[in-house]
Short mmCIF file of C-alpha atoms in Angstrom, two decimals:
data_model
loop_
_atom_site.label_atom_id
_atom_site.label_comp_id
_atom_site.label_asym_id
_atom_site.label_seq_id
_atom_site.Cartn_x
_atom_site.Cartn_y
_atom_site.Cartn_z
CA MET P 231 40.67 -10.46 -11.54
CA THR P 232 38.42 -7.64 -12.91
CA THR P 233 37.75 -4.88 -10.53
CA LYS P 234 34.16 -3.89 -10.18
CA THR P 235 32.66 -0.43 -10.41
CA VAL P 236 30.65 1.18 -7.70
CA GLY P 237 27.57 0.71 -9.84
CA GLU P 238 28.30 -2.95 -10.20
CA ALA P 239 28.95 -3.34 -6.53
CA LEU P 240 25.67 -1.64 -5.70
CA VAL P 241 23.75 -4.23 -7.87
CA ASP P 242 25.71 -7.03 -6.03
CA GLY P 243 24.73 -5.48 -2.67
CA LEU P 244 21.08 -5.38 -3.59
CA LYS P 245 21.35 -8.91 -4.93
CA ALA P 246 22.96 -10.04 -1.55
CA ARG P 247 19.99 -8.44 0.33
CA GLY P 248 17.36 -10.39 -1.42
CA VAL P 249 16.44 -8.04 -4.29
CA SER P 250 15.18 -9.81 -7.26
CA CYS P 251 13.38 -7.16 -9.27
CA VAL P 252 14.12 -3.40 -10.02
CA PHE P 253 11.70 -0.98 -11.71
CA GLY P 254 13.40 1.72 -13.58
CA ILE P 255 13.89 3.93 -16.68
CA PRO P 256 17.63 4.12 -17.75
CA GLY P 257 19.04 7.52 -18.54
CA VAL P 258 22.49 8.95 -19.18
CA HIS P 259 22.82 9.54 -15.28
CA THR P 260 22.14 5.98 -14.49
CA VAL P 261 24.19 4.21 -17.25
CA GLU P 262 26.80 2.82 -14.77
CA LEU P 263 24.07 1.20 -12.53
CA TYR P 264 22.93 -0.69 -15.61
CA ARG P 265 26.41 -2.02 -16.33
CA GLY P 266 26.02 -4.08 -13.09
CA LEU P 267 22.32 -4.89 -13.63
CA ALA P 268 22.55 -6.47 -16.95
CA ALA P 269 25.02 -9.06 -15.65
CA SER P 270 23.11 -9.83 -12.64
CA ALA P 271 20.05 -12.15 -12.22
CA ILE P 272 17.96 -9.18 -11.05
CA ARG P 273 14.71 -8.73 -13.22
CA HIS P 274 14.31 -5.23 -14.66
CA VAL P 275 10.97 -3.74 -15.55
CA THR P 276 10.62 -0.54 -17.49
CA PRO P 277 7.65 1.62 -16.56
CA ARG P 278 6.74 4.60 -18.72
CA HIS P 279 7.18 7.27 -16.12
CA GLU P 280 9.20 7.46 -12.91
CA GLN P 281 6.11 7.81 -10.93
CA GLY P 282 5.11 4.55 -12.28
CA ALA P 283 8.37 2.99 -11.12
CA GLY P 284 7.72 4.11 -7.67
CA PHE P 285 4.14 2.88 -7.48
CA MET P 286 5.08 -0.43 -9.13
CA ALA P 287 7.81 -0.86 -6.41
CA ASP P 288 5.13 -0.01 -3.85
CA GLY P 289 2.53 -2.78 -5.23
CA TYR P 290 5.51 -5.29 -5.43
CA ALA P 291 6.47 -4.73 -1.82
CA ARG P 292 2.99 -4.94 -0.34
CA VAL P 293 2.39 -8.27 -2.06
CA SER P 294 5.99 -10.05 -1.79
CA GLY P 295 6.80 -8.66 1.50
CA GLN P 296 10.25 -7.69 0.21
CA PRO P 297 11.43 -4.00 -0.55
CA GLY P 298 10.50 -2.65 -3.95
CA VAL P 299 13.29 -1.09 -5.58
CA ALA P 300 13.32 1.87 -8.25
CA PHE P 301 16.25 3.18 -10.25
CA VAL P 302 15.77 6.75 -11.39
CA ILE P 303 17.85 9.51 -12.82
CA THR P 304 18.99 12.55 -11.39
CA GLY P 305 16.67 15.64 -10.99
CA PRO P 306 13.25 14.97 -12.77
CA GLY P 307 13.73 11.23 -12.11
CA LEU P 308 13.94 11.74 -8.33
CA THR P 309 11.36 14.44 -8.23
CA ASN P 310 8.85 12.17 -10.23
CA THR P 311 9.33 9.61 -7.71
CA LEU P 312 8.74 11.74 -4.59
CA THR P 313 4.80 11.11 -4.87
CA PRO P 314 5.18 7.36 -4.68
CA MET P 315 7.73 7.83 -1.82
CA ALA P 316 5.25 9.89 0.05
CA GLN P 317 2.54 7.24 -0.36
CA ALA P 318 4.79 4.46 0.76
CA ARG P 319 5.68 6.54 3.83
CA ALA P 320 1.98 7.01 4.68
CA ASP P 321 1.29 3.26 4.26
CA SER P 322 4.43 1.91 5.83
CA VAL P 323 5.63 0.28 2.55
CA PRO P 324 9.32 -0.67 2.22
CA VAL P 325 10.46 0.97 -0.96
CA LEU P 326 14.18 1.90 -1.95
CA VAL P 327 14.74 4.51 -4.53
CA VAL P 328 18.32 4.51 -6.01
CA SER P 329 19.11 7.74 -7.93
CA GLY P 330 22.08 9.30 -9.65
CA VAL P 331 23.13 12.78 -8.90
CA ASN P 332 25.28 15.24 -10.69
CA ALA P 333 29.04 15.12 -10.24
CA SER P 334 30.41 15.75 -6.90
CA THR P 335 32.22 19.10 -7.88
CA THR P 336 29.13 20.63 -9.20
CA LEU P 337 26.58 20.03 -6.42
CA GLY P 338 24.96 23.12 -5.02
CA LYS P 339 26.66 25.58 -7.22
CA GLY P 340 23.83 26.45 -9.66
CA LEU P 341 26.10 25.95 -12.83
CA GLY P 342 23.08 24.78 -15.01
CA HIS P 343 24.05 21.26 -15.47
CA LEU P 344 21.62 18.78 -16.93
CA HIS P 345 18.95 17.67 -14.37
CA GLU P 346 20.44 20.04 -11.73
CA LEU P 347 18.60 20.64 -8.52
CA PRO P 348 19.65 23.07 -5.80
CA ASP P 349 20.03 20.20 -3.19
CA GLN P 350 18.58 16.89 -4.26
CA HIS P 351 19.76 15.19 -1.06
CA ALA P 352 17.90 17.60 1.04
CA LEU P 353 14.71 17.27 -1.17
CA ALA P 354 14.73 13.43 -0.72
CA LYS P 355 15.18 13.78 2.94
CA THR P 356 11.77 15.57 3.27
CA VAL P 357 10.06 12.33 2.34
CA ALA P 358 12.53 9.37 2.86
CA LEU P 359 13.02 7.72 6.10
CA THR P 360 16.68 7.97 5.36
CA SER P 361 18.49 9.54 2.39
CA GLU P 362 22.02 8.34 1.75
CA HIS P 363 24.66 10.18 -0.32
CA VAL P 364 27.64 8.08 -1.41
CA ALA P 365 30.52 10.42 -1.81
CA ARG P 366 33.20 7.62 -1.98
CA PRO P 367 33.24 4.09 -2.95
CA GLU P 368 33.89 2.99 0.72
CA GLU P 369 30.48 4.54 1.83
CA LEU P 370 28.51 2.23 -0.47
CA GLU P 371 28.13 -0.74 1.87
CA PRO P 372 27.23 1.39 5.04
CA ALA P 373 24.75 3.31 3.02
CA LEU P 374 23.06 0.10 1.94
CA ASP P 375 22.90 -1.03 5.45
CA ARG P 376 21.25 2.07 6.64
CA ALA P 377 18.76 2.03 3.69
CA PHE P 378 17.66 -1.56 4.47
CA THR P 379 17.60 -1.36 8.39
CA PRO P 380 14.14 0.14 8.69
CA PHE P 381 12.77 -2.67 6.55
CA ALA P 382 13.92 -5.23 9.01
CA ILE P 383 13.56 -3.86 12.46
CA ALA P 384 11.34 -0.65 12.34
CA ARG P 385 8.21 0.68 10.90
CA PRO P 386 9.16 0.45 7.15
CA GLY P 387 8.71 3.22 4.51
CA PRO P 388 10.75 4.76 1.63
CA THR P 389 14.53 5.01 1.67
CA HIS P 390 16.96 6.66 -0.76
CA ILE P 391 20.38 6.32 -1.89
CA GLN P 392 22.05 8.85 -4.39
CA ILE P 393 25.28 8.30 -6.05
CA PRO P 394 27.26 10.94 -8.10
CA LEU P 395 27.99 10.59 -11.66
CA ASP P 396 31.84 10.56 -10.81
CA VAL P 397 31.40 7.78 -8.23
CA THR P 398 29.27 5.24 -9.85
CA GLY P 399 31.94 4.35 -12.55
CA THR P 400 34.85 4.31 -10.24
CA ALA P 401 36.50 1.17 -8.79
CA SER P 402 34.73 -0.18 -5.92
CA LEU P 403 36.18 -1.35 -2.54
CA ASN P 404 35.47 -4.73 -1.23
CA GLY P 405 32.94 -3.83 1.53
CA ILE P 406 31.67 -6.32 4.06
CA SER P 407 27.98 -5.76 5.08
CA ARG P 408 27.45 -5.83 8.69
CA PRO P 409 25.10 -8.59 9.92
CA ALA P 410 21.37 -7.57 9.64
CA GLU P 411 19.90 -6.25 12.84
CA VAL P 412 17.43 -8.51 14.73
CA GLN P 413 14.21 -7.03 15.91
CA ALA P 414 13.78 -6.92 19.61
CA ALA P 415 11.11 -9.15 21.08
CA PRO P 416 8.26 -7.50 22.95
CA ASP P 417 8.97 -6.71 26.61
CA PRO P 418 7.71 -9.98 28.43
CA VAL P 419 6.73 -7.86 31.48
CA LYS P 420 4.28 -5.81 29.41
CA ILE P 421 2.95 -8.65 27.49
CA ALA P 422 2.05 -10.34 30.79
CA GLU P 423 0.31 -7.26 31.99
CA ALA P 424 -1.69 -6.89 28.64
CA ALA P 425 -2.72 -10.56 28.99
CA LYS P 426 -3.87 -10.06 32.61
CA ARG P 427 -5.80 -6.87 31.34
CA LEU P 428 -7.33 -8.63 28.52
CA SER P 429 -8.34 -11.69 30.40
CA ALA P 430 -10.02 -9.54 33.02
CA ALA P 431 -11.91 -7.39 30.56
CA GLY P 432 -15.66 -8.11 29.76
CA LYS P 433 -15.88 -6.80 26.33
CA VAL P 434 -12.63 -6.52 24.27
CA VAL P 435 -12.54 -5.00 20.84
CA ILE P 436 -9.48 -5.55 18.71
CA LEU P 437 -8.35 -2.85 16.10
CA THR P 438 -6.16 -4.09 13.24
CA GLY P 439 -3.90 -2.10 10.88
CA GLY P 440 -1.48 -2.95 8.01
CA GLY P 441 1.18 -3.82 10.61
CA ALA P 442 -0.99 -7.03 11.52
CA LYS P 443 -1.71 -8.14 8.00
CA THR P 444 0.65 -11.23 8.16
CA ALA P 445 -0.67 -12.09 11.68
CA GLY P 446 -3.94 -13.88 10.59
CA GLN P 447 -3.65 -17.27 12.13
CA HIS P 448 -2.63 -15.91 15.44
CA LEU P 449 -5.03 -13.01 15.28
CA GLN P 450 -7.94 -15.47 14.79
CA ALA P 451 -6.83 -17.57 17.67
CA LEU P 452 -6.55 -14.50 19.91
CA ALA P 453 -9.87 -13.05 18.93
CA GLU P 454 -11.55 -16.41 19.62
CA GLN P 455 -9.89 -16.63 22.96
CA LEU P 456 -11.10 -13.18 23.89
CA ASP P 457 -14.42 -13.56 22.10
CA ALA P 458 -13.55 -10.06 20.57
CA PRO P 459 -14.76 -8.33 17.47
CA VAL P 460 -11.91 -7.52 15.05
CA VAL P 461 -12.16 -4.10 13.20
CA GLN P 462 -9.91 -3.87 10.27
CA THR P 463 -8.61 -0.69 8.65
CA VAL P 464 -8.21 -0.47 4.98
CA ASN P 465 -4.67 -2.18 4.92
CA ALA P 466 -5.85 -4.95 7.11
CA ARG P 467 -8.78 -6.08 5.03
CA GLY P 468 -8.82 -9.75 4.23
CA LEU P 469 -7.86 -10.80 7.75
CA MET P 470 -10.41 -13.35 9.13
CA HIS P 471 -12.73 -13.10 6.07
CA GLY P 472 -16.14 -14.33 6.78
CA HIS P 473 -15.36 -14.99 10.48
CA PRO P 474 -18.28 -14.45 12.91
CA LEU P 475 -16.01 -12.03 14.82
CA THR P 476 -14.87 -10.00 11.74
CA VAL P 477 -15.79 -6.39 11.42
CA PRO P 478 -14.45 -5.39 7.86
CA ALA P 479 -15.77 -1.69 8.21
CA SER P 480 -14.08 1.69 8.75
CA PRO P 481 -13.67 2.80 12.27
CA SER P 482 -14.79 6.16 11.10
CA LEU P 483 -18.46 4.90 10.88
CA GLN P 484 -20.79 5.54 13.77
CA ALA P 485 -21.82 2.07 14.19
CA VAL P 486 -18.09 0.88 14.49
CA ARG P 487 -17.32 3.73 16.84
CA LYS P 488 -20.06 2.72 19.10
CA LEU P 489 -18.64 -0.78 19.27
CA ILE P 490 -15.26 0.53 20.15
CA GLU P 491 -16.56 3.05 22.75
CA ASP P 492 -18.88 0.22 24.36
CA ALA P 493 -15.65 -1.98 24.94
CA ASP P 494 -14.03 -1.94 28.33
CA CYS P 495 -10.64 -2.73 26.79
CA VAL P 496 -9.35 -1.98 23.29
CA LEU P 497 -6.42 -3.73 21.84
CA ALA P 498 -4.84 -1.87 18.77
CA LEU P 499 -2.46 -3.97 16.78
CA GLY P 500 -0.16 -2.42 14.08
CA THR P 501 -2.35 0.48 13.38
CA GLU P 502 -1.33 4.24 13.45
CA LEU P 503 -4.87 5.31 14.48
CA GLY P 504 -4.69 8.12 11.77
CA PRO P 505 -7.57 10.21 10.74
CA THR P 506 -7.89 8.82 7.16
CA ASP P 507 -8.97 5.57 8.94
CA TYR P 508 -10.39 6.62 12.07
CA ASP P 509 -11.89 10.03 11.17
CA MET P 510 -12.47 9.83 7.49
CA TYR P 511 -15.37 12.33 7.64
CA ALA P 512 -13.01 15.00 9.37
CA THR P 513 -15.11 15.46 12.43
CA GLY P 514 -11.95 16.35 14.50
CA SER P 515 -12.38 13.37 16.90
CA MET P 516 -11.89 9.75 17.05
CA ALA P 517 -13.88 6.99 18.98
CA ALA P 518 -12.80 6.93 22.61
CA MET P 519 -10.75 3.77 23.27
CA PRO P 520 -11.39 2.51 26.85
CA GLY P 521 -8.34 0.65 28.49
CA LEU P 522 -6.32 1.17 25.39
CA ILE P 523 -3.44 -1.40 24.79
CA ARG P 524 -1.20 -0.54 21.81
CA VAL P 525 1.14 -2.89 20.02
CA ASP P 526 3.33 -1.18 17.15
CA ILE P 527 6.76 -1.71 15.80
CA CYS P 528 7.50 1.97 15.97
CA VAL P 529 8.40 3.75 19.13
CA GLY P 530 7.53 7.19 17.61
CA GLN P 531 4.14 5.99 16.72
CA LEU P 532 3.35 4.63 20.11
CA ALA P 533 4.36 8.08 21.50
CA ARG P 534 1.80 9.87 19.21
CA ARG P 535 -1.26 8.65 20.96
CA GLU P 536 -1.45 8.04 24.73
CA ALA P 537 -2.26 4.42 25.67
CA GLU P 538 -2.67 2.77 29.02
CA LEU P 539 -0.23 0.23 27.97
CA ALA P 540 2.22 0.41 24.93
CA ILE P 541 4.12 -2.55 23.62
CA GLN P 542 6.89 -2.05 21.11
CA GLY P 543 7.14 -5.07 18.73
CA ASN P 544 6.09 -6.86 15.64
CA ALA P 545 2.36 -7.48 15.71
CA ASP P 546 2.48 -11.16 14.88
CA VAL P 547 5.20 -11.88 17.45
CA ALA P 548 3.27 -9.98 20.13
CA ILE P 549 0.01 -11.75 19.54
CA ALA P 550 1.74 -15.12 19.69
CA ALA P 551 3.26 -14.05 22.99
CA LEU P 552 -0.18 -12.89 24.31
CA LEU P 553 -1.76 -16.16 23.39
CA ASP P 554 1.01 -18.03 25.36
CA ALA P 555 0.38 -15.81 28.35
CA MET P 556 -3.45 -16.36 28.27
CA PRO P 557 -5.44 -18.73 30.48
CA GLY P 558 -6.67 -21.81 28.65
CA THR P 559 -10.32 -21.02 28.78
CA ALA P 560 -11.91 -18.97 26.09
CA LYS P 561 -14.15 -16.03 27.11
CA GLN P 562 -17.93 -15.84 26.46
CA SER P 563 -18.82 -12.21 25.85
CA GLU P 564 -21.30 -12.36 22.95
CA GLY P 565 -18.44 -11.14 20.73
CA SER P 566 -20.10 -12.60 17.57
CA THR P 567 -23.40 -11.01 18.46
CA ARG P 568 -21.68 -7.56 18.90
CA ALA P 569 -19.76 -7.97 15.61
CA GLU P 570 -22.71 -9.09 13.68
CA HIS P 571 -24.80 -6.03 14.92
CA THR P 572 -22.02 -3.75 14.08
CA ARG P 573 -21.73 -5.18 10.52
CA THR P 574 -25.37 -4.83 9.96
CA ALA P 575 -25.49 -1.23 11.18
CA ALA P 576 -22.36 -0.36 9.26
CA LEU P 577 -23.73 -1.61 6.05
CA GLU P 578 -26.89 0.39 6.56
CA GLU P 579 -25.00 3.56 7.55
CA ILE P 580 -23.05 3.85 4.29
CA GLY P 581 -26.24 4.42 2.25
CA PRO P 582 -27.85 2.84 -0.79
CA ASP P 583 -25.33 4.18 -3.51
CA TYR P 584 -22.38 2.71 -1.66
CA ARG P 585 -24.22 -0.40 -0.77
CA GLN P 586 -24.72 -0.96 -4.40
CA GLN P 587 -21.11 -0.61 -5.08
CA VAL P 588 -20.24 -2.95 -2.20
CA GLU P 589 -22.60 -5.51 -3.94
CA VAL P 590 -20.62 -5.22 -7.17
CA LEU P 591 -17.35 -5.67 -5.14
CA ASN P 592 -18.66 -8.72 -3.61
CA ALA P 593 -19.69 -10.12 -6.90
CA MET P 594 -16.16 -9.43 -8.27
CA ARG P 595 -14.66 -11.28 -5.31
CA ALA P 596 -16.90 -14.30 -5.86
CA ALA P 597 -15.96 -14.25 -9.64
CA VAL P 598 -12.25 -14.14 -8.94
CA PRO P 599 -11.52 -15.66 -5.58
CA ASN P 600 -8.23 -14.88 -3.86
CA ALA P 601 -7.39 -12.11 -6.20
CA LEU P 602 -5.32 -9.19 -5.47
CA MET P 603 -7.65 -6.08 -5.89
CA VAL P 604 -5.51 -2.91 -6.09
CA GLY P 605 -7.29 0.48 -6.30
CA ASP P 606 -7.15 4.05 -7.01
CA SER P 607 -9.09 6.89 -5.61
CA THR P 608 -12.52 6.09 -7.12
CA GLN P 609 -16.11 5.60 -5.82
CA PRO P 610 -16.18 1.70 -5.48
CA ILE P 611 -12.85 1.99 -3.68
CA TYR P 612 -14.36 4.62 -1.30
CA ALA P 613 -17.28 2.43 -0.81
CA GLY P 614 -15.06 -0.79 -0.08
CA ASN P 615 -12.88 1.16 2.22
CA LEU P 616 -15.93 2.01 4.34
CA TYR P 617 -17.24 -1.59 4.19
CA TYR P 618 -15.86 -4.64 2.39
CA ASP P 619 -14.57 -8.10 3.39
CA HIS P 620 -11.88 -9.31 1.05
CA ASP P 621 -10.97 -13.06 0.92
CA ARG P 622 -7.23 -12.60 0.93
CA ALA P 623 -5.06 -11.06 3.76
CA GLY P 624 -3.15 -8.16 2.08
CA GLY P 625 -5.19 -8.59 -0.98
CA TRP P 626 -7.08 -5.30 -0.79
CA PHE P 627 -5.05 -2.06 -1.03
CA ASN P 628 -5.32 1.35 -2.52
CA ALA P 629 -4.11 4.94 -2.37
CA ALA P 630 -7.41 6.47 -1.19
CA THR P 631 -6.23 6.64 2.49
CA GLY P 632 -2.82 8.12 3.79
CA TYR P 633 -1.35 10.19 1.20
CA GLY P 634 -4.04 9.73 -1.29
CA ALA P 635 -2.26 9.85 -4.49
CA LEU P 636 -4.12 9.54 -7.73
CA GLY P 637 -2.64 7.39 -10.53
CA TYR P 638 -1.58 4.78 -8.03
CA GLY P 639 -3.82 1.96 -9.06
CA ILE P 640 -2.56 0.90 -12.54
CA PRO P 641 1.27 0.80 -11.89
CA ALA P 642 0.69 -0.63 -8.25
CA ALA P 643 -1.30 -3.46 -9.71
CA ILE P 644 1.47 -4.14 -12.18
CA GLY P 645 3.85 -4.42 -9.31
CA ALA P 646 1.59 -6.53 -7.46
CA ALA P 647 1.22 -9.02 -10.44
CA ILE P 648 4.98 -9.32 -10.72
CA ALA P 649 5.28 -9.99 -7.05
CA ASP P 650 2.86 -13.00 -7.18
CA PRO P 651 2.68 -14.37 -10.75
CA SER P 652 0.03 -16.97 -9.69
CA ALA P 653 -2.53 -14.54 -8.62
CA HIS P 654 -5.03 -12.70 -10.73
CA VAL P 655 -4.85 -9.02 -10.28
CA VAL P 656 -7.80 -6.72 -10.56
CA CYS P 657 -7.04 -2.93 -10.66
CA ILE P 658 -10.03 -0.66 -9.97
CA ALA P 659 -9.52 2.81 -11.27
CA GLY P 660 -11.87 5.78 -12.11
CA ASP P 661 -11.70 7.27 -15.66
CA GLY P 662 -10.11 10.41 -14.11
CA GLY P 663 -7.48 8.61 -12.00
CA ALA P 664 -6.68 6.20 -14.86
CA GLN P 665 -5.66 9.16 -17.05
CA PHE P 666 -2.95 9.86 -14.64
CA SER P 667 -1.09 6.47 -15.49
CA LEU P 668 -2.82 4.99 -18.46
CA PRO P 669 0.46 4.46 -20.54
CA GLU P 670 1.59 2.03 -17.75
CA VAL P 671 -0.76 -0.51 -18.98
CA MET P 672 1.75 -1.21 -21.79
CA VAL P 673 4.03 -2.57 -18.95
CA ALA P 674 1.55 -5.31 -18.30
CA VAL P 675 1.65 -6.06 -22.02
CA ASP P 676 5.37 -6.11 -22.13
CA GLU P 677 5.50 -8.45 -19.08
CA SER P 678 2.45 -10.62 -20.05
CA LEU P 679 0.69 -10.01 -16.71
CA PRO P 680 -2.81 -11.25 -15.95
CA VAL P 681 -4.15 -8.05 -14.83
CA THR P 682 -7.73 -6.84 -15.48
CA PHE P 683 -7.77 -2.98 -15.41
CA VAL P 684 -11.47 -2.31 -14.40
CA ILE P 685 -12.29 1.28 -15.34
CA TRP P 686 -15.12 2.91 -13.36
CA ASN P 687 -16.27 5.41 -15.98
CA ASN P 688 -18.47 8.23 -14.69
CA ARG P 689 -16.93 10.73 -17.13
CA GLY P 690 -15.18 12.83 -14.69
CA TYR P 691 -14.19 13.34 -11.08
CA GLY P 692 -17.57 12.23 -9.75
CA GLU P 693 -16.64 11.85 -6.18
CA ILE P 694 -15.14 15.44 -6.01
CA ALA P 695 -18.17 16.85 -7.89
CA SER P 696 -20.44 15.40 -5.13
CA SER P 697 -18.22 16.87 -2.50
CA MET P 698 -18.65 20.39 -4.17
CA LYS P 699 -22.38 20.00 -4.42
CA ALA P 700 -22.67 18.94 -0.79
CA VAL P 701 -21.28 22.33 0.32
CA ASP P 702 -23.09 24.37 -2.25
CA VAL P 703 -19.85 25.17 -4.38
CA THR P 704 -20.46 25.42 -8.08
CA VAL P 705 -18.91 22.36 -9.67
CA VAL P 706 -15.76 23.44 -11.65
CA GLY P 707 -12.94 21.36 -13.20
CA CYS P 708 -14.60 17.91 -12.60
CA ASP P 709 -15.56 16.95 -16.15
CA PRO P 710 -12.26 16.03 -17.95
CA THR P 711 -13.15 14.01 -21.16
CA PRO P 712 -12.22 10.36 -20.89
CA PRO P 713 -10.61 8.70 -23.81
CA ASP P 714 -12.46 6.01 -25.79
CA PHE P 715 -11.14 2.97 -23.63
CA ALA P 716 -12.19 0.51 -26.31
CA ALA P 717 -9.92 2.29 -28.84
CA THR P 718 -7.26 2.57 -26.12
CA ALA P 719 -7.41 -1.19 -25.50
CA GLN P 720 -7.11 -1.92 -29.26
CA SER P 721 -4.09 0.38 -29.46
CA PHE P 722 -2.52 -1.55 -26.53
CA GLY P 723 -3.25 -4.79 -28.34
CA ILE P 724 -5.26 -6.22 -25.41
CA PRO P 725 -8.89 -7.41 -25.04
CA TYR P 726 -11.61 -5.08 -24.21
CA SER P 727 -15.07 -5.64 -22.45
CA ARG P 728 -17.76 -3.33 -21.16
CA ALA P 729 -20.49 -4.03 -18.66
CA ARG P 730 -23.44 -2.66 -16.91
CA MET P 731 -22.82 -1.52 -13.39
CA THR P 732 -24.87 -4.57 -11.88
CA PRO P 733 -23.27 -7.31 -9.76
CA GLN P 734 -24.20 -10.07 -12.21
CA ALA P 735 -22.90 -8.23 -15.24
CA VAL P 736 -19.57 -7.12 -13.89
CA ALA P 737 -19.03 -10.54 -12.32
CA ALA P 738 -19.45 -12.33 -15.60
CA ALA P 739 -17.42 -9.84 -17.60
CA LEU P 740 -14.59 -9.99 -14.95
CA GLN P 741 -14.67 -13.81 -14.88
CA GLU P 742 -14.24 -13.80 -18.79
CA CYS P 743 -11.41 -11.46 -18.58
CA ALA P 744 -9.66 -13.34 -15.78
CA ALA P 745 -10.02 -16.59 -17.76
CA ARG P 746 -7.87 -15.16 -20.58
CA GLY P 747 -4.78 -14.83 -18.23
CA THR P 748 -3.60 -11.81 -20.28
CA PRO P 749 -3.97 -7.89 -19.56
CA SER P 750 -7.47 -6.57 -20.47
CA ILE P 751 -9.52 -3.57 -19.94
CA LEU P 752 -13.14 -3.83 -18.51
CA GLU P 753 -15.06 -0.62 -18.53
CA ILE P 754 -17.90 -0.16 -16.29
CA ASP P 755 -19.93 2.72 -17.89
CA VAL P 756 -21.73 4.33 -14.86
CA THR P 757 -23.61 7.01 -16.87
CA GLY P 758 -23.94 5.86 -20.37
CA PRO P 759 -26.50 3.64 -21.98
CA ALA P 760 -26.22 0.01 -21.27
CA PRO P 761 -24.35 -2.08 -23.91
CA GLY P 762 -26.45 -3.70 -26.34
#
C-alpha cells in the first residue's frame, strides 16, 4: 500500500470536508500540495495573481455557501493574499488560505532564503481568525479541524494553514477527523422573551445583515406577522425583493434613521451594526434603536453593542423559533405605509446623480433577472449600496463596505460564476478599480464563464475627486489613464460592447452580452461622446 504524503493527506482532508474547488498559483513552495491535488476530483482554477486567488475564493464562498479555498506560496504568495483575507474578515466570508512556509530549521533566522519572512505565521495571525502551523504530520488533521470550525459554528471569516517545505513531502499519519461541531440552538428562554416583547410592541422595525441572507422565507413570514418594515444592509440586499415591507436602503440615510428611531422595538438580525453600513457619512453616530433585540452567531459581536436582549444563534434558526413562539394573529401597524414612505424619502435623499445610476441598475436587473451582481468600489455601486432592491438574495455584493478593497470585483465575479454555473454574473467595476485586477478576466476566458464585465469609465477615480473637491482640496492623483477597453477585449479574445449611460442603452447592451453566454466587456463611457 502506497503511503501518502502530508500534501496528499491535506487534499484528502479538504475533499472530505466538502471542498470541490481550489484557487491557486503553483510555485516551488507548493509543489507537494499539487501532487495530491492532481489525483483528486477537486477543480483547480489558476488566477493571475494571488490577490485574485483570494478574491475568487471570497466570491465563490458567498455564492456557494461553502468555504472558498486558496493555495499560495510562501512569502509573497501569502502577503498578496492578506488583502482578500482582510475583506473576507470584514464581511464574515469563509475563506481558507493554505500556504507553504520555509523549512522548519530556517524559520525566524533571517538566513536569506527564497520568499523568507521574519515570521509568516505571526503575520497571518493579524488577519486570520485562526492560523495553524503544521510542524509534524500528526498535526495536520487537528489543524484542519480548527480551520474549519469557525465556518460551521461561529461567525465565519478567513482561516490559514501553513506547512513547512520539509513537512509537505513527508509520509502522513492516518489521522481521524473529529466529528464536526454542532451549532448550539438559540436559548429558548430568550426566544420566548423576544417573542413577548415583539408581540407587545406597537411599531417594530427589523434590521437585516449578511448573517440573515439565507433566511428569506422565515424572514418574510416574521415581517408579515409583525407588520414590520425590513431594512437591508448591503450584504442583505435581495431579501424580500419588491415586498411592501422591504426597505432596500442604507441605514445611514436620514430617512431610514428616522424609521428606526420612530420604532418602539428594533430587531437586528445577523448584522454587526458597523459604521460602513450604519454611519456611512462618518457623522460619529448611528440611529438610536429603541428596545433593541439582537440575534447574532458571534458572542463577541453581541458584546460590542449594548442591547436590551441579546440572543446568540444562527439568524434563520432564531427567526423560525420566534415564529413558533408568536401568537397566531398578525399585527396591524401600518408597516407597509411606513416602509413605502421611507423608500420614497430615501430615494429622494440620495440626490439626482445617484438616482440616475439607480435607474440604470434597475434596468440592468430587468435585463438579466436573477443575476449575480458583483461590484468594486465605483459610483454605481456606491449608489446601489445607498438604495437598490436586487431580485436575488445574496446576489448583490461588493467590496465598497467593510474593508473596502479595490480590485475585488473582477476576481470575485469569477469565483461567483464558478460557484453557480447556471447564473449570469454581472461585474460592475470602475475604470480605476478594474486596472487593479484586469488580467484576471483571462481566467473567465480559460474557464468559459458567462460573466459580463461592466466597466464604468469616468476616466479616473471620480468618486475620490468629488470627495476632494467637496472639502476644497486640490484634486491630485485621480486621473490615471484607462486602457483602450475595446483593444483590451480584443486581446483577451472576447466580445466588446459600448453603451451610453442611459437605462435603455445599458439594458439593451447587457442583454445582448448575457445572451452570448461567454465572457465579455461592456464599457459605459460616462464622460466621452456617445457611441455612433
